[in-house]
Short mmCIF file of C-alpha atoms in Angstrom, two decimals:
data_model
loop_
_atom_site.label_atom_id
_atom_site.label_comp_id
_atom_site.label_asym_id
_atom_site.label_seq_id
_atom_site.Cartn_x
_atom_site.Cartn_y
_atom_site.Cartn_z
CA UNK A 1 78.09 200.57 53.13
CA UNK A 2 80.32 199.63 56.05
CA UNK A 3 80.74 202.10 58.89
CA UNK A 4 84.10 201.69 60.60
CA UNK A 5 83.92 201.23 64.36
CA UNK A 6 87.11 203.23 64.81
CA UNK A 7 89.07 205.61 62.61
CA UNK A 8 92.34 204.15 61.33
CA UNK A 9 94.95 206.36 59.69
CA UNK A 10 94.99 204.82 56.22
CA UNK A 11 97.50 207.41 54.99
CA UNK A 12 100.30 205.74 56.91
CA UNK A 13 102.63 203.77 54.71
CA UNK A 14 103.35 200.17 55.62
CA UNK A 15 106.31 199.61 57.89
CA UNK A 16 109.73 199.37 56.30
CA UNK A 17 110.63 195.74 56.71
CA UNK A 18 114.02 194.24 57.27
CA UNK A 19 114.93 191.92 54.41
CA UNK A 20 115.17 188.96 56.76
CA UNK A 21 112.14 186.72 56.28
CA UNK A 22 110.87 184.37 58.98
CA UNK A 23 109.30 180.95 58.48
CA UNK A 24 107.85 178.19 60.67
CA UNK A 25 109.86 174.97 60.46
CA UNK A 26 108.65 172.98 63.48
CA UNK A 27 105.51 172.50 65.59
CA UNK A 28 104.91 170.73 68.91
CA UNK A 29 101.48 170.44 70.55
CA UNK A 30 100.23 169.13 73.90
CA UNK A 31 96.54 170.01 74.22
CA UNK A 32 93.09 168.66 75.14
CA UNK A 33 92.70 167.25 71.63
CA UNK A 34 95.89 165.18 71.76
CA UNK A 35 99.57 165.05 72.56
CA UNK A 36 100.98 165.17 69.04
CA UNK A 37 100.47 167.54 66.14
CA UNK A 38 98.83 164.86 64.01
CA UNK A 39 96.42 163.66 66.70
CA UNK A 40 95.44 167.20 67.65
CA UNK A 41 94.93 168.38 64.08
CA UNK A 42 92.99 165.26 63.05
CA UNK A 43 90.70 165.61 66.09
CA UNK A 44 90.17 169.30 65.35
CA UNK A 45 89.20 169.01 61.70
CA UNK A 46 87.02 165.97 62.46
CA UNK A 47 84.99 167.93 65.01
CA UNK A 48 86.14 166.11 68.14
CA UNK A 49 85.87 167.85 71.51
CA UNK A 50 88.45 167.83 74.29
CA UNK A 51 86.08 169.17 76.96
CA UNK A 52 85.23 166.77 79.81
CA UNK A 53 83.68 166.70 83.28
CA UNK A 54 85.83 167.61 86.27
CA UNK A 55 85.14 164.72 88.60
CA UNK A 56 87.12 165.53 91.75
CA UNK A 57 84.88 166.21 94.79
CA UNK A 58 86.19 169.78 95.22
CA UNK A 59 84.40 170.77 92.00
CA UNK A 60 81.00 169.46 93.11
CA UNK A 61 79.81 172.72 94.68
CA UNK A 62 81.15 175.03 91.97
CA UNK A 63 78.94 176.55 89.22
CA UNK A 64 81.33 175.25 86.52
CA UNK A 65 82.31 171.57 86.64
CA UNK A 66 83.90 171.08 83.23
CA UNK A 67 87.31 171.69 81.68
CA UNK A 68 89.50 170.86 78.71
CA UNK A 69 92.26 168.66 80.13
CA UNK A 70 95.28 167.18 78.43
CA UNK A 71 94.49 163.44 78.04
CA UNK A 72 96.29 161.67 80.90
CA UNK A 73 97.42 158.05 80.93
CA UNK A 74 99.66 155.62 79.09
CA UNK A 75 97.64 155.26 75.90
CA UNK A 76 98.85 156.25 72.41
CA UNK A 77 97.18 159.67 72.63
CA UNK A 78 97.67 160.21 76.37
CA UNK A 79 100.37 161.84 78.45
CA UNK A 80 102.02 160.54 81.61
CA UNK A 81 104.56 163.15 82.68
CA UNK A 82 105.95 160.76 85.30
CA UNK A 83 107.40 158.69 82.46
CA UNK A 84 108.88 161.78 80.77
CA UNK A 85 110.76 163.18 83.76
CA UNK A 86 112.51 161.88 86.85
CA UNK A 87 111.11 162.65 90.31
CA UNK A 88 113.96 165.08 90.96
CA UNK A 89 113.23 166.90 87.69
CA UNK A 90 109.52 167.18 88.48
CA UNK A 91 110.35 168.78 91.83
CA UNK A 92 111.90 171.71 89.95
CA UNK A 93 108.99 172.48 87.64
CA UNK A 94 105.27 173.13 87.58
CA UNK A 95 103.03 171.15 85.18
CA UNK A 96 102.96 174.04 82.67
CA UNK A 97 106.75 173.93 82.40
CA UNK A 98 106.60 170.17 81.90
CA UNK A 99 104.10 170.64 79.08
CA UNK A 100 106.31 173.31 77.52
CA UNK A 101 109.39 171.08 77.65
CA UNK A 102 107.59 168.19 75.96
CA UNK A 103 106.06 170.43 73.28
CA UNK A 104 109.45 172.06 72.67
CA UNK A 105 111.13 168.69 72.24
CA UNK A 106 108.46 167.66 69.74
CA UNK A 107 108.81 170.93 67.83
CA UNK A 108 112.61 170.68 67.69
CA UNK A 109 112.39 167.07 66.51
CA UNK A 110 109.88 168.16 63.87
CA UNK A 111 112.21 170.93 62.71
CA UNK A 112 115.21 168.58 62.89
CA UNK A 113 117.05 171.27 64.85
CA UNK A 114 119.06 170.22 67.89
CA UNK A 115 122.38 171.99 67.34
CA UNK A 116 125.60 170.63 68.81
CA UNK A 117 128.08 173.42 68.02
CA UNK A 118 128.37 176.66 69.97
CA UNK A 119 127.66 178.97 67.05
CA UNK A 120 124.28 177.36 66.37
CA UNK A 121 123.38 177.27 70.07
CA UNK A 122 124.25 180.95 70.40
CA UNK A 123 121.98 181.81 67.47
CA UNK A 124 118.98 179.90 68.88
CA UNK A 125 116.74 181.63 71.40
CA UNK A 126 113.63 180.89 73.43
CA UNK A 127 110.46 182.99 73.89
CA UNK A 128 107.94 181.01 75.94
CA UNK A 129 105.40 182.46 78.36
CA UNK A 130 102.96 181.27 81.02
CA UNK A 131 99.77 183.15 81.81
CA UNK A 132 99.19 182.13 85.43
CA UNK A 133 101.34 180.62 88.15
CA UNK A 134 100.35 177.30 89.67
CA UNK A 135 97.80 178.32 92.33
CA UNK A 136 97.72 174.83 93.82
CA UNK A 137 101.47 174.99 94.37
CA UNK A 138 101.08 178.31 96.16
CA UNK A 139 98.31 177.01 98.42
CA UNK A 140 100.11 173.78 99.26
CA UNK A 141 103.33 175.62 100.03
CA UNK A 142 101.53 177.99 102.38
CA UNK A 143 99.99 175.00 104.15
CA UNK A 144 103.49 173.48 104.39
CA UNK A 145 104.78 176.69 105.97
CA UNK A 146 102.23 176.38 108.78
CA UNK A 147 103.94 173.11 109.71
CA UNK A 148 107.39 174.67 109.74
CA UNK A 149 109.89 176.73 107.75
CA UNK A 150 111.83 173.68 106.57
CA UNK A 151 108.70 172.24 104.97
CA UNK A 152 108.89 174.90 102.23
CA UNK A 153 110.53 173.50 99.11
CA UNK A 154 113.69 175.27 97.95
CA UNK A 155 112.27 174.88 94.44
CA UNK A 156 109.04 176.74 95.24
CA UNK A 157 110.17 180.05 93.74
CA UNK A 158 111.58 178.54 90.52
CA UNK A 159 108.36 176.52 90.13
CA UNK A 160 106.11 179.59 90.18
CA UNK A 161 108.20 182.05 88.15
CA UNK A 162 106.54 182.56 84.71
CA UNK A 163 109.90 182.60 82.88
CA UNK A 164 110.98 179.16 84.05
CA UNK A 165 109.49 177.36 81.03
CA UNK A 166 111.75 179.44 78.79
CA UNK A 167 114.65 178.96 81.19
CA UNK A 168 114.25 175.17 81.39
CA UNK A 169 114.09 174.84 77.59
CA UNK A 170 117.19 177.00 77.19
CA UNK A 171 119.10 175.03 79.83
CA UNK A 172 118.12 171.64 78.41
CA UNK A 173 119.41 172.40 74.91
CA UNK A 174 122.08 174.99 75.66
CA UNK A 175 120.33 177.70 73.65
CA UNK A 176 122.07 181.01 74.35
CA UNK A 177 120.20 183.32 72.03
CA UNK A 178 117.51 185.69 73.39
CA UNK A 179 115.82 184.18 76.44
CA UNK A 180 112.45 185.87 76.77
CA UNK A 181 109.24 185.41 78.71
CA UNK A 182 105.90 187.02 77.99
CA UNK A 183 103.05 186.95 80.48
CA UNK A 184 100.14 188.93 79.09
CA UNK A 185 97.15 186.87 80.21
CA UNK A 186 95.34 185.26 77.28
CA UNK A 187 97.53 187.02 74.70
CA UNK A 188 100.71 185.46 76.12
CA UNK A 189 101.32 182.83 73.44
CA UNK A 190 100.68 185.17 70.52
CA UNK A 191 102.92 187.87 72.00
CA UNK A 192 105.68 185.29 72.52
CA UNK A 193 105.55 184.24 68.86
CA UNK A 194 105.37 187.84 67.67
CA UNK A 195 108.34 188.91 69.78
CA UNK A 196 110.34 185.90 68.59
CA UNK A 197 109.48 186.83 65.00
CA UNK A 198 110.88 190.32 65.58
CA UNK A 199 114.06 189.00 67.17
CA UNK A 200 114.78 187.01 64.01
CA UNK A 201 113.65 189.64 61.54
CA UNK A 202 115.73 192.27 63.31
CA UNK A 203 118.88 190.17 63.02
CA UNK A 204 119.36 189.34 66.71
CA UNK A 205 119.22 185.60 66.12
CA UNK A 206 118.48 182.96 63.47
CA UNK A 207 116.16 180.51 65.26
CA UNK A 208 113.59 180.94 68.03
CA UNK A 209 111.62 178.39 70.03
CA UNK A 210 108.38 180.24 70.73
CA UNK A 211 105.00 179.71 72.35
CA UNK A 212 103.28 179.37 75.70
CA UNK A 213 102.04 176.89 78.28
CA UNK A 214 99.26 176.73 80.85
CA UNK A 215 98.18 174.22 83.50
CA UNK A 216 95.95 175.92 86.03
CA UNK A 217 92.73 173.89 86.03
CA UNK A 218 92.03 173.51 89.73
CA UNK A 219 89.11 174.31 92.06
CA UNK A 220 90.53 177.69 93.11
CA UNK A 221 91.05 178.89 89.53
CA UNK A 222 87.64 177.61 88.43
CA UNK A 223 86.00 179.31 91.42
CA UNK A 224 87.82 182.59 90.72
CA UNK A 225 86.81 182.71 87.06
CA UNK A 226 83.26 181.76 88.03
CA UNK A 227 83.20 184.76 90.36
CA UNK A 228 84.11 186.87 87.33
CA UNK A 229 81.16 185.26 85.53
CA UNK A 230 83.54 184.26 82.76
CA UNK A 231 83.00 180.48 82.61
CA UNK A 232 80.25 178.41 81.04
CA UNK A 233 77.92 176.99 83.70
CA UNK A 234 74.94 175.75 81.68
CA UNK A 235 76.42 172.62 80.10
CA UNK A 236 77.91 170.73 83.04
CA UNK A 237 76.03 167.61 81.98
CA UNK A 238 77.01 167.97 78.33
CA UNK A 239 80.65 169.13 78.31
CA UNK A 240 81.24 168.81 74.57
CA UNK A 241 78.51 171.41 73.93
CA UNK A 242 79.76 174.00 76.43
CA UNK A 243 82.31 175.94 74.38
CA UNK A 244 80.22 177.75 71.74
CA UNK A 245 82.12 180.60 70.06
CA UNK A 246 79.79 183.07 68.31
CA UNK A 247 76.68 180.99 69.07
CA UNK A 248 73.66 182.76 70.55
CA UNK A 249 73.51 180.25 73.44
CA UNK A 250 77.10 180.81 74.58
CA UNK A 251 77.44 181.63 78.26
CA UNK A 252 81.18 181.72 78.92
CA UNK A 253 84.43 179.96 78.16
CA UNK A 254 85.73 176.53 79.15
CA UNK A 255 89.14 176.54 80.79
CA UNK A 256 91.79 174.45 79.02
CA UNK A 257 95.41 173.46 79.53
CA UNK A 258 98.42 172.49 77.46
CA UNK A 259 101.29 173.93 75.44
CA UNK A 260 102.18 174.61 71.82
CA UNK A 261 105.61 175.53 70.52
CA UNK A 262 106.66 176.81 67.11
CA UNK A 263 110.20 176.79 65.76
CA UNK A 264 110.68 180.05 63.88
CA UNK A 265 113.65 180.39 61.58
CA UNK A 266 115.27 182.94 59.32
CA UNK A 267 114.43 181.92 55.76
CA UNK A 268 117.94 181.52 54.36
CA UNK A 269 118.99 179.61 57.45
CA UNK A 270 116.10 177.20 56.84
CA UNK A 271 116.81 176.90 53.12
CA UNK A 272 120.51 176.27 53.69
CA UNK A 273 119.75 173.23 55.81
CA UNK A 274 116.83 172.15 53.57
CA UNK A 275 114.27 172.37 56.38
CA UNK A 276 110.61 171.86 55.60
CA UNK A 277 108.60 175.07 55.75
CA UNK A 278 105.04 175.14 57.07
CA UNK A 279 104.32 178.82 56.47
CA UNK A 280 105.80 182.29 56.63
CA UNK A 281 105.29 184.83 59.42
CA UNK A 282 104.56 188.12 57.71
CA UNK A 283 103.56 190.55 60.44
CA UNK A 284 102.78 191.28 64.06
CA UNK A 285 100.58 193.95 65.59
CA UNK A 286 99.96 195.00 69.19
CA UNK A 287 97.59 197.39 70.92
CA UNK A 288 95.93 198.27 74.20
CA UNK A 289 92.22 198.87 74.79
CA UNK A 290 92.88 201.27 77.68
CA UNK A 291 89.31 200.77 78.89
CA UNK A 292 88.69 198.04 81.49
CA UNK A 293 90.43 195.34 83.52
CA UNK A 294 88.54 192.41 81.98
CA UNK A 295 86.15 193.69 79.31
CA UNK A 296 87.19 194.63 75.74
CA UNK A 297 86.47 198.08 74.37
CA UNK A 298 82.88 198.14 73.13
CA UNK A 299 83.83 199.69 69.78
CA UNK A 300 86.43 196.99 69.08
CA UNK A 301 89.10 199.64 68.61
CA UNK A 302 91.83 197.61 70.30
CA UNK A 303 91.25 194.59 68.09
CA UNK A 304 91.07 196.77 64.99
CA UNK A 305 94.33 198.53 65.82
CA UNK A 306 96.12 195.21 66.40
CA UNK A 307 94.90 193.79 63.08
CA UNK A 308 95.72 197.00 61.23
CA UNK A 309 99.25 197.11 62.63
CA UNK A 310 99.84 193.44 61.78
CA UNK A 311 98.75 193.99 58.18
CA UNK A 312 100.86 197.14 57.85
CA UNK A 313 103.81 195.30 59.37
CA UNK A 314 103.30 192.47 56.87
CA UNK A 315 103.33 194.91 53.96
CA UNK A 316 100.21 193.40 52.42
CA UNK A 317 96.73 194.57 51.46
CA UNK A 318 93.67 193.67 53.49
CA UNK A 319 92.10 191.97 50.47
CA UNK A 320 94.84 189.33 50.54
CA UNK A 321 93.48 187.94 53.83
CA UNK A 322 90.86 185.21 53.49
CA UNK A 323 90.89 183.58 56.94
CA UNK A 324 90.83 184.95 60.48
CA UNK A 325 91.44 182.57 63.37
CA UNK A 326 89.54 184.53 65.99
CA UNK A 327 90.24 184.85 69.68
CA UNK A 328 86.51 184.25 70.37
CA UNK A 329 86.37 182.51 73.73
CA UNK A 330 82.60 181.87 73.85
CA UNK A 331 81.73 184.84 76.05
CA UNK A 332 78.60 186.85 75.15
CA UNK A 333 80.36 190.22 75.06
CA UNK A 334 83.76 189.40 73.60
CA UNK A 335 82.67 187.29 70.63
CA UNK A 336 80.18 189.87 69.37
CA UNK A 337 82.70 192.71 69.64
CA UNK A 338 85.34 190.72 67.78
CA UNK A 339 82.99 189.92 64.88
CA UNK A 340 82.12 193.60 64.52
CA UNK A 341 85.79 194.55 64.74
CA UNK A 342 86.83 192.08 62.03
CA UNK A 343 84.03 193.23 59.73
CA UNK A 344 84.83 196.88 60.35
CA UNK A 345 88.48 196.26 59.55
CA UNK A 346 87.84 194.14 56.46
CA UNK A 347 85.10 196.42 55.09
CA UNK A 348 83.69 195.35 51.71
CA UNK A 349 86.20 192.49 51.64
CA UNK A 350 84.36 190.82 54.55
CA UNK A 351 82.31 188.66 52.18
CA UNK A 352 85.55 186.96 51.09
CA UNK A 353 86.77 186.23 54.62
CA UNK A 354 86.05 183.12 56.70
CA UNK A 355 86.22 183.35 60.49
CA UNK A 356 86.68 180.41 62.84
CA UNK A 357 87.45 179.84 66.52
CA UNK A 358 88.97 176.48 67.38
CA UNK A 359 88.15 177.05 71.07
CA UNK A 360 84.86 175.25 70.43
CA UNK A 361 86.94 172.06 70.35
CA UNK A 362 89.68 172.61 72.93
CA UNK A 363 88.40 175.33 75.22
CA UNK A 364 90.38 178.39 76.24
CA UNK A 365 93.99 177.64 77.18
CA UNK A 366 94.54 181.15 78.61
CA UNK A 367 98.29 181.83 78.26
CA UNK A 368 98.63 178.95 75.80
CA UNK A 369 95.65 179.95 73.65
CA UNK A 370 97.26 182.29 71.12
CA UNK A 371 100.15 179.95 70.38
CA UNK A 372 98.02 176.78 70.08
CA UNK A 373 95.67 178.58 67.72
CA UNK A 374 98.63 180.02 65.82
CA UNK A 375 99.87 176.46 65.34
CA UNK A 376 96.46 175.47 64.01
CA UNK A 377 96.50 178.51 61.70
CA UNK A 378 99.86 177.42 60.31
CA UNK A 379 98.53 173.89 59.78
CA UNK A 380 95.44 175.34 58.07
CA UNK A 381 97.74 177.10 55.62
CA UNK A 382 99.82 173.98 55.06
CA UNK A 383 96.80 171.72 54.51
CA UNK A 384 94.45 174.20 52.79
CA UNK A 385 91.74 173.53 55.38
CA UNK A 386 89.92 176.00 57.61
CA UNK A 387 89.12 174.21 60.89
CA UNK A 388 85.55 174.25 62.17
CA UNK A 389 83.96 176.21 64.99
CA UNK A 390 82.22 173.57 67.08
CA UNK A 391 78.74 174.23 68.46
CA UNK A 392 78.12 177.23 66.22
CA UNK A 393 74.47 176.49 65.47
CA UNK A 394 72.95 179.98 65.52
CA UNK A 395 75.09 183.04 64.83
CA UNK A 396 73.67 185.96 66.82
CA UNK A 397 75.33 188.80 64.90
CA UNK A 398 74.37 190.09 61.47
CA UNK A 399 77.50 190.11 59.37
CA UNK A 400 78.87 189.68 55.85
CA UNK A 401 81.68 187.47 57.17
CA UNK A 402 81.66 183.72 56.51
CA UNK A 403 81.97 181.09 59.23
CA UNK A 404 83.11 177.47 59.40
CA UNK A 405 80.11 176.20 61.37
CA UNK A 406 80.55 172.68 62.75
CA UNK A 407 82.54 171.44 59.80
CA UNK A 408 85.85 172.16 58.15
CA UNK A 409 86.05 174.15 54.94
CA UNK A 410 88.36 173.77 51.98
CA UNK A 411 90.49 176.90 51.79
CA UNK A 412 91.04 178.14 48.28
CA UNK A 413 92.55 181.39 47.08
CA UNK A 414 93.43 182.87 43.74
CA UNK A 415 96.89 183.67 45.10
CA UNK A 416 98.56 182.55 48.32
CA UNK A 417 96.72 181.71 51.52
CA UNK A 418 97.00 184.50 54.10
CA UNK A 419 95.53 184.48 57.61
CA UNK A 420 95.33 186.58 60.74
CA UNK A 421 95.40 185.16 64.26
CA UNK A 422 93.88 187.34 67.00
CA UNK A 423 94.61 187.04 70.71
CA UNK A 424 93.31 189.32 73.46
CA UNK A 425 93.94 189.36 77.21
CA UNK A 426 92.71 190.85 80.46
CA UNK A 427 94.09 194.30 81.05
CA UNK A 428 93.15 195.24 77.50
CA UNK A 429 96.21 193.74 75.80
CA UNK A 430 95.83 192.67 72.16
CA UNK A 431 98.01 190.85 69.64
CA UNK A 432 97.57 189.87 66.01
CA UNK A 433 99.82 187.64 63.91
CA UNK A 434 99.82 187.43 60.12
CA UNK A 435 100.78 184.10 58.50
CA UNK A 436 100.95 183.14 54.82
CA UNK A 437 101.89 180.37 52.46
CA UNK A 438 105.60 180.42 51.81
CA UNK A 439 106.39 181.53 48.26
CA UNK A 440 109.92 181.95 47.02
#
C-alpha cells in the first residue's frame, strides 16, 4: 500500500476548461548539447554530455571548476554571437538576452510564423524570463564607476533588467500581444510557458513565444553557489560524470547556460494555417512550499500540489500519465524528495510511470531549465522516446517508479502519450506542466 506524503482533496472536480486548446508549433534551443533542436536532441538521446572544465584562472581556487557551457566557436554545432549581432546591438543586451533572441528566431522559423500584418502581430505575445542578472556586468560597471560617472554605460540598466529578453523579442518582430516576464529562480522557464498557455487558453491572444534564458556562469556565481553547498565538487577531473540525478553518489548540481523557446498556438489558429503540431499543452499547476529559502519541503507537499493542480487543470486522470520529466538537479536532498513526491502522487500507478532527468546531460540551466526540459518533453512525445538520465548507476531510493538509466527508452502507451514536467525554484516556488500527443 502507498502512504501519501500529503493529503490532497480528491473530491475537487477538475477545473472547468475554456474550449480553446493550445499546441506547440515551434521549438528553438541553444544549450550545452548544441545550438539547434536536432543537434541537442540527438546528443541527448545518444547519451552525450555538455559538461566541461572551466579553464579560466579565476576558477582555479574554487571548489567547483566545471560547468555546462553553450559550445562557442564557428563550427557547425557552435555559437559565435559576434556573428549574429552587431557591436551596437551587443552593447544593449546581456548574453542571456542574446541566447533568447537566437532561440526565438529558430523557434519562429520552425513554426513558420513571422507575421507581417498588424492583426497577427497584435495577437502574438511574448513570455520569456531570466533567472539571474549578469553578475559580471554588475561588477564591471561598478569598477567603471570608480573611474568616473561617464564610464557607466547608458545601457547598463536595460542589460540587467530580467524582462529585456521578452522586450527585445517583442521589439524585433513587432509582437504587441501580452509582453510578460517571469523570474522565479529555477522554475522561471516552466512558469513562463504555463503563463503563456493560460494567456492563449483564456482568449487573450492566439500565439505566444515562451521560455527562458540564462547565462551566468562566472567565478562569482560559481563561488556563491558553492557557498550554498549546492554545486558538485567531486568530479572536477571528470566533468561528464558530475551531474548525477537520483544517483547515490550525487553531490550537487552543475551550472549550465542557454535558452529554449516554444511557440504556443491556439489549436484552430494552427490548423487554419496548416502548421505542424509537436504536442498539446493540457495543464499547468503552481504551488509554494512555504518552508525554506533554498530547501524543498521534506514531505514533498509542494511538488505534489503542483502536479495535482496540473492534472486537474488538464482534465485527465493520473493513470494517463506514463512519463515524468523530473526537476532533479543532482542534489542529495532534492532528488530524493522529488522521487517520493512523484510516487506518492501516482500511487499504485507508479509502476507504469518512467521518470527521467535530462540534467545529467546538460546540467542545470537555472532560469532556463524548465523550458529546455519542457522542449525535450515535447520532443519525447513527438518521437516516442524517453531520454536517458546520464550517470544514474545506483538509485538510492526504494521506489516502484521506473527510470531511464543511462540509455533512452522507447515510449509506448495503449492510448496517447502524456507527460508531466516538474520545475522547482528557490523560495519554494513550484511549477508543473502537462503535455500530451495531439489528437483531434
